[in-house]
XYZ file of C-alpha atoms in Angstrom:
262
model
C 15.100 55.363 34.290
C 12.323 53.144 33.416
C 14.099 49.952 34.508
C 15.138 51.479 37.666
C 11.047 52.328 37.992
C 9.827 48.988 37.047
C 12.607 47.116 39.395
C 10.860 49.380 41.993
C 7.160 47.950 41.367
C 8.394 43.891 40.646
C 9.654 44.396 44.226
C 6.938 46.006 45.565
C 4.871 43.072 44.003
C 7.045 40.147 45.228
C 6.684 41.762 49.105
C 2.875 41.992 48.302
C 2.222 38.208 47.189
C 4.961 36.690 49.076
C 2.893 37.759 52.003
C -0.060 35.893 51.093
C 2.060 32.900 50.251
C 3.900 33.066 53.436
C 0.950 33.491 55.955
C -1.539 30.967 54.062
C -2.337 27.266 55.408
C -3.077 26.812 51.743
C -0.422 28.874 49.533
C -0.747 27.239 46.323
C -3.361 29.519 44.611
C -1.366 31.851 45.769
C 1.798 30.693 44.507
C 0.082 29.636 41.106
C -1.396 33.511 40.313
C 2.157 34.784 41.466
C 3.868 32.035 38.723
C 1.253 33.423 36.656
C 1.723 36.897 36.665
C 5.554 36.286 36.321
C 4.417 34.483 33.067
C 1.993 37.044 31.546
C 4.428 39.764 32.098
C 7.304 37.450 30.101
C 4.337 36.830 27.274
C 4.561 41.101 27.271
C 8.244 41.012 27.022
C 7.806 39.176 23.662
C 5.022 40.880 22.368
C 6.398 44.263 22.679
C 9.631 43.045 21.308
C 7.830 41.780 18.171
C 5.673 44.529 18.266
C 8.724 46.938 18.198
C 7.373 49.123 20.927
C 9.143 51.654 22.342
C 11.151 51.623 25.550
C 8.172 53.670 27.828
C 5.474 51.544 25.991
C 7.127 48.328 26.777
C 7.914 49.834 30.506
C 3.839 50.379 30.848
C 2.964 47.321 29.001
C 4.995 45.324 31.498
C 4.022 46.993 34.766
C 0.220 46.699 33.875
C 0.984 42.865 33.277
C 2.834 42.733 36.697
C -0.420 44.371 37.985
C -3.188 42.893 36.281
C -3.932 40.178 38.725
C -2.957 42.380 41.644
C -6.291 41.650 43.247
C -6.585 38.159 42.969
C -4.422 37.634 46.204
C -7.121 39.756 48.351
C -10.005 38.069 46.817
C -8.800 34.321 47.391
C -8.131 35.522 51.260
C -11.227 36.951 51.412
C -13.780 34.881 49.926
C -11.393 31.761 49.202
C -12.332 31.764 45.054
C -11.256 33.143 42.135
C -15.084 33.168 40.728
C -15.660 36.791 40.378
C -19.385 35.586 40.615
C -18.807 34.393 43.678
C -16.756 37.048 45.262
C -16.144 40.257 43.847
C -14.805 41.749 40.444
C -10.841 41.093 40.548
C -9.871 43.974 38.195
C -11.673 46.366 40.468
C -10.466 45.098 43.944
C -6.999 45.190 42.017
C -7.317 49.176 40.950
C -8.216 49.432 44.779
C -5.285 47.379 46.100
C -2.991 49.298 43.679
C -4.135 52.860 45.227
C -4.016 51.545 48.882
C -0.567 50.246 48.614
C 0.955 53.231 46.597
C 2.334 51.180 44.126
C 2.416 53.498 40.992
C 3.063 56.863 43.174
C 6.432 57.537 41.891
C 4.766 57.391 37.996
C 3.005 60.549 37.018
C -0.430 61.447 36.693
C -1.174 59.845 33.242
C 1.234 57.070 33.553
C -0.692 55.846 36.508
C -4.117 56.589 34.980
C -3.411 54.644 31.898
C -1.761 51.778 33.917
C -5.227 51.506 36.258
C -7.136 51.567 33.545
C -5.317 48.278 31.538
C -6.089 46.707 35.005
C -9.588 47.642 35.265
C -10.501 46.633 31.754
C -8.487 43.352 31.513
C -11.352 41.092 32.522
C -14.025 42.826 30.791
C -15.887 41.059 27.718
C -14.183 43.917 25.322
C -12.103 46.919 25.612
C -14.169 49.895 25.828
C -13.837 52.740 23.515
C -13.471 55.689 25.713
C -9.838 55.031 26.490
C -6.942 57.296 25.818
C -4.786 55.865 22.513
C -1.921 54.104 25.110
C -4.513 52.745 27.767
C -6.061 50.940 24.640
C -2.608 49.522 23.698
C -1.796 48.318 27.108
C -5.131 46.891 27.992
C -4.797 44.715 24.183
C -1.762 43.785 25.397
C -2.135 42.831 28.679
C -5.584 40.823 27.548
C -3.404 38.800 25.062
C -0.451 38.127 27.283
C -3.291 37.051 29.915
C -5.005 34.592 28.183
C -2.246 33.274 26.812
C -0.646 31.749 29.714
C -4.371 30.609 30.981
C -4.338 28.463 28.137
C -0.705 27.218 29.785
C -2.248 26.935 33.232
C -5.260 25.156 32.599
C -3.395 22.403 30.129
C -0.414 22.033 32.379
C -2.095 22.450 35.936
C -4.932 20.830 35.724
C -6.055 19.503 32.288
C -2.762 17.254 31.600
C -2.404 16.569 35.222
C -4.492 13.870 36.230
C -2.958 12.600 39.434
C -3.742 15.979 41.133
C -7.084 15.097 43.313
C -10.671 16.821 42.047
C -10.644 18.923 45.231
C -6.816 20.356 44.612
C -8.056 22.274 41.519
C -11.387 23.819 42.563
C -9.644 27.218 42.326
C -8.284 26.754 38.803
C -11.738 25.037 37.460
C -13.860 27.566 39.400
C -15.763 24.688 41.068
C -17.214 23.268 37.682
C -18.576 19.969 37.077
C -16.546 17.418 35.107
C -19.389 16.133 32.225
C -19.498 14.502 29.179
C -22.065 16.485 27.800
C -21.118 19.603 25.289
C -23.238 22.358 24.801
C -23.920 22.542 21.476
C -24.976 26.073 21.267
C -21.534 26.927 22.272
C -20.096 24.829 19.394
C -22.100 26.628 17.130
C -20.865 29.961 18.176
C -17.323 28.876 17.649
C -18.179 28.192 14.461
C -19.526 31.621 13.950
C -15.931 33.262 15.035
C -18.225 34.242 18.552
C -16.579 35.144 21.837
C -18.409 33.482 24.111
C -20.192 34.810 27.562
C -18.897 33.563 30.404
C -22.228 33.638 31.802
C -23.294 30.533 29.944
C -20.254 28.343 31.255
C -21.963 25.759 33.240
C -19.661 22.766 33.149
C -15.781 22.411 33.083
C -16.332 21.510 29.282
C -18.117 24.958 28.797
C -14.984 26.828 30.547
C -12.990 24.945 27.954
C -14.738 26.365 25.134
C -14.923 29.600 26.509
C -11.010 29.480 26.329
C -10.835 28.236 22.912
C -13.438 31.271 21.649
C -10.523 33.376 23.019
C -8.936 33.000 19.965
C -11.407 35.419 18.297
C -10.479 38.167 20.717
C -6.787 38.163 20.331
C -5.584 41.511 19.657
C -1.871 40.961 17.520
C -1.329 37.789 15.194
C 1.552 37.397 16.922
C -0.429 36.130 19.879
C -2.089 33.666 17.815
C 1.801 32.915 16.698
C 2.153 32.085 20.311
C -0.407 29.947 20.821
C -0.048 28.036 17.715
C 3.753 27.791 18.905
C 2.931 26.496 22.353
C 0.383 24.173 21.835
C -1.870 23.996 24.520
C -5.311 24.367 22.320
C -4.172 20.830 20.980
C -4.057 19.698 24.714
C -6.973 21.352 25.894
C -9.078 19.493 22.701
C -8.078 16.141 24.041
C -9.707 16.689 27.165
C -12.885 16.968 25.810
C -15.517 14.093 24.280
C -13.698 13.571 21.436
C -17.165 13.338 19.441
C -17.570 13.820 15.625
C -18.861 17.297 16.364
C -15.408 18.456 18.899
C -13.048 17.036 15.954
C -14.759 18.918 13.367
C -14.498 22.230 15.496
C -10.686 21.112 16.343
C -10.095 21.107 13.013
C -11.560 24.372 12.382
C -9.978 26.060 14.835
C -6.478 24.564 13.594
C -7.507 26.197 10.176
C -7.998 29.636 12.087
C -4.988 29.407 13.761
C -2.775 28.217 10.803
C -3.973 31.039 8.696
C -2.444 33.867 10.661
C 0.571 35.274 9.409
C 3.107 36.607 11.806
């Protein structure tokens, strides 16, 4: 039954996303967001299998992943940006859009509550303690799967593709400027295993450092192993200024990742 339910929700997602893609004169941001969403679902599938979750938990996790960025489509249509700071919180917008389009109406109240709770907190600095155990599990899974794919998006769609014009990447890099400067206080926080605050991000290099810091916010060792296996962090480091401090940081991060046993 859960496979059938998921297929119905998946069909609703395609219908919703494809409308933005079809009706926009500039549909690349919507296409990217749809591809990202499906990749996050694929990451969730891997994590659920490796964590030996049961069928119900896997169904709820897959649905949470499918809907985690549901608000991004309306956000970009309305504000022409994926920056929450320049528009609105896309997670809250996503919850509102899920309810408005009755995406989860076939599920029971507890299932709907746990899924929407995971969507609501997937982009927050941390997972609130006051959540049901199942909602907390879904939130941690989605946050990990989301971060893992954002590494891919940044490495493949912008950081490693210099053939793309700068203006074509504003929706990915949030309009941040490239700079040879490195914020040493952010680098130091990474050496202290700290998750960086997005409010301190001022340049594209800061954004890269923020994303590197996500390693310390991953909830499952299997997530870190996926990051290590795919090699996207190395590609991100290759785009940072190759100063002695950055090379030292990369070695530090590689040592941290290599110690994780899956």
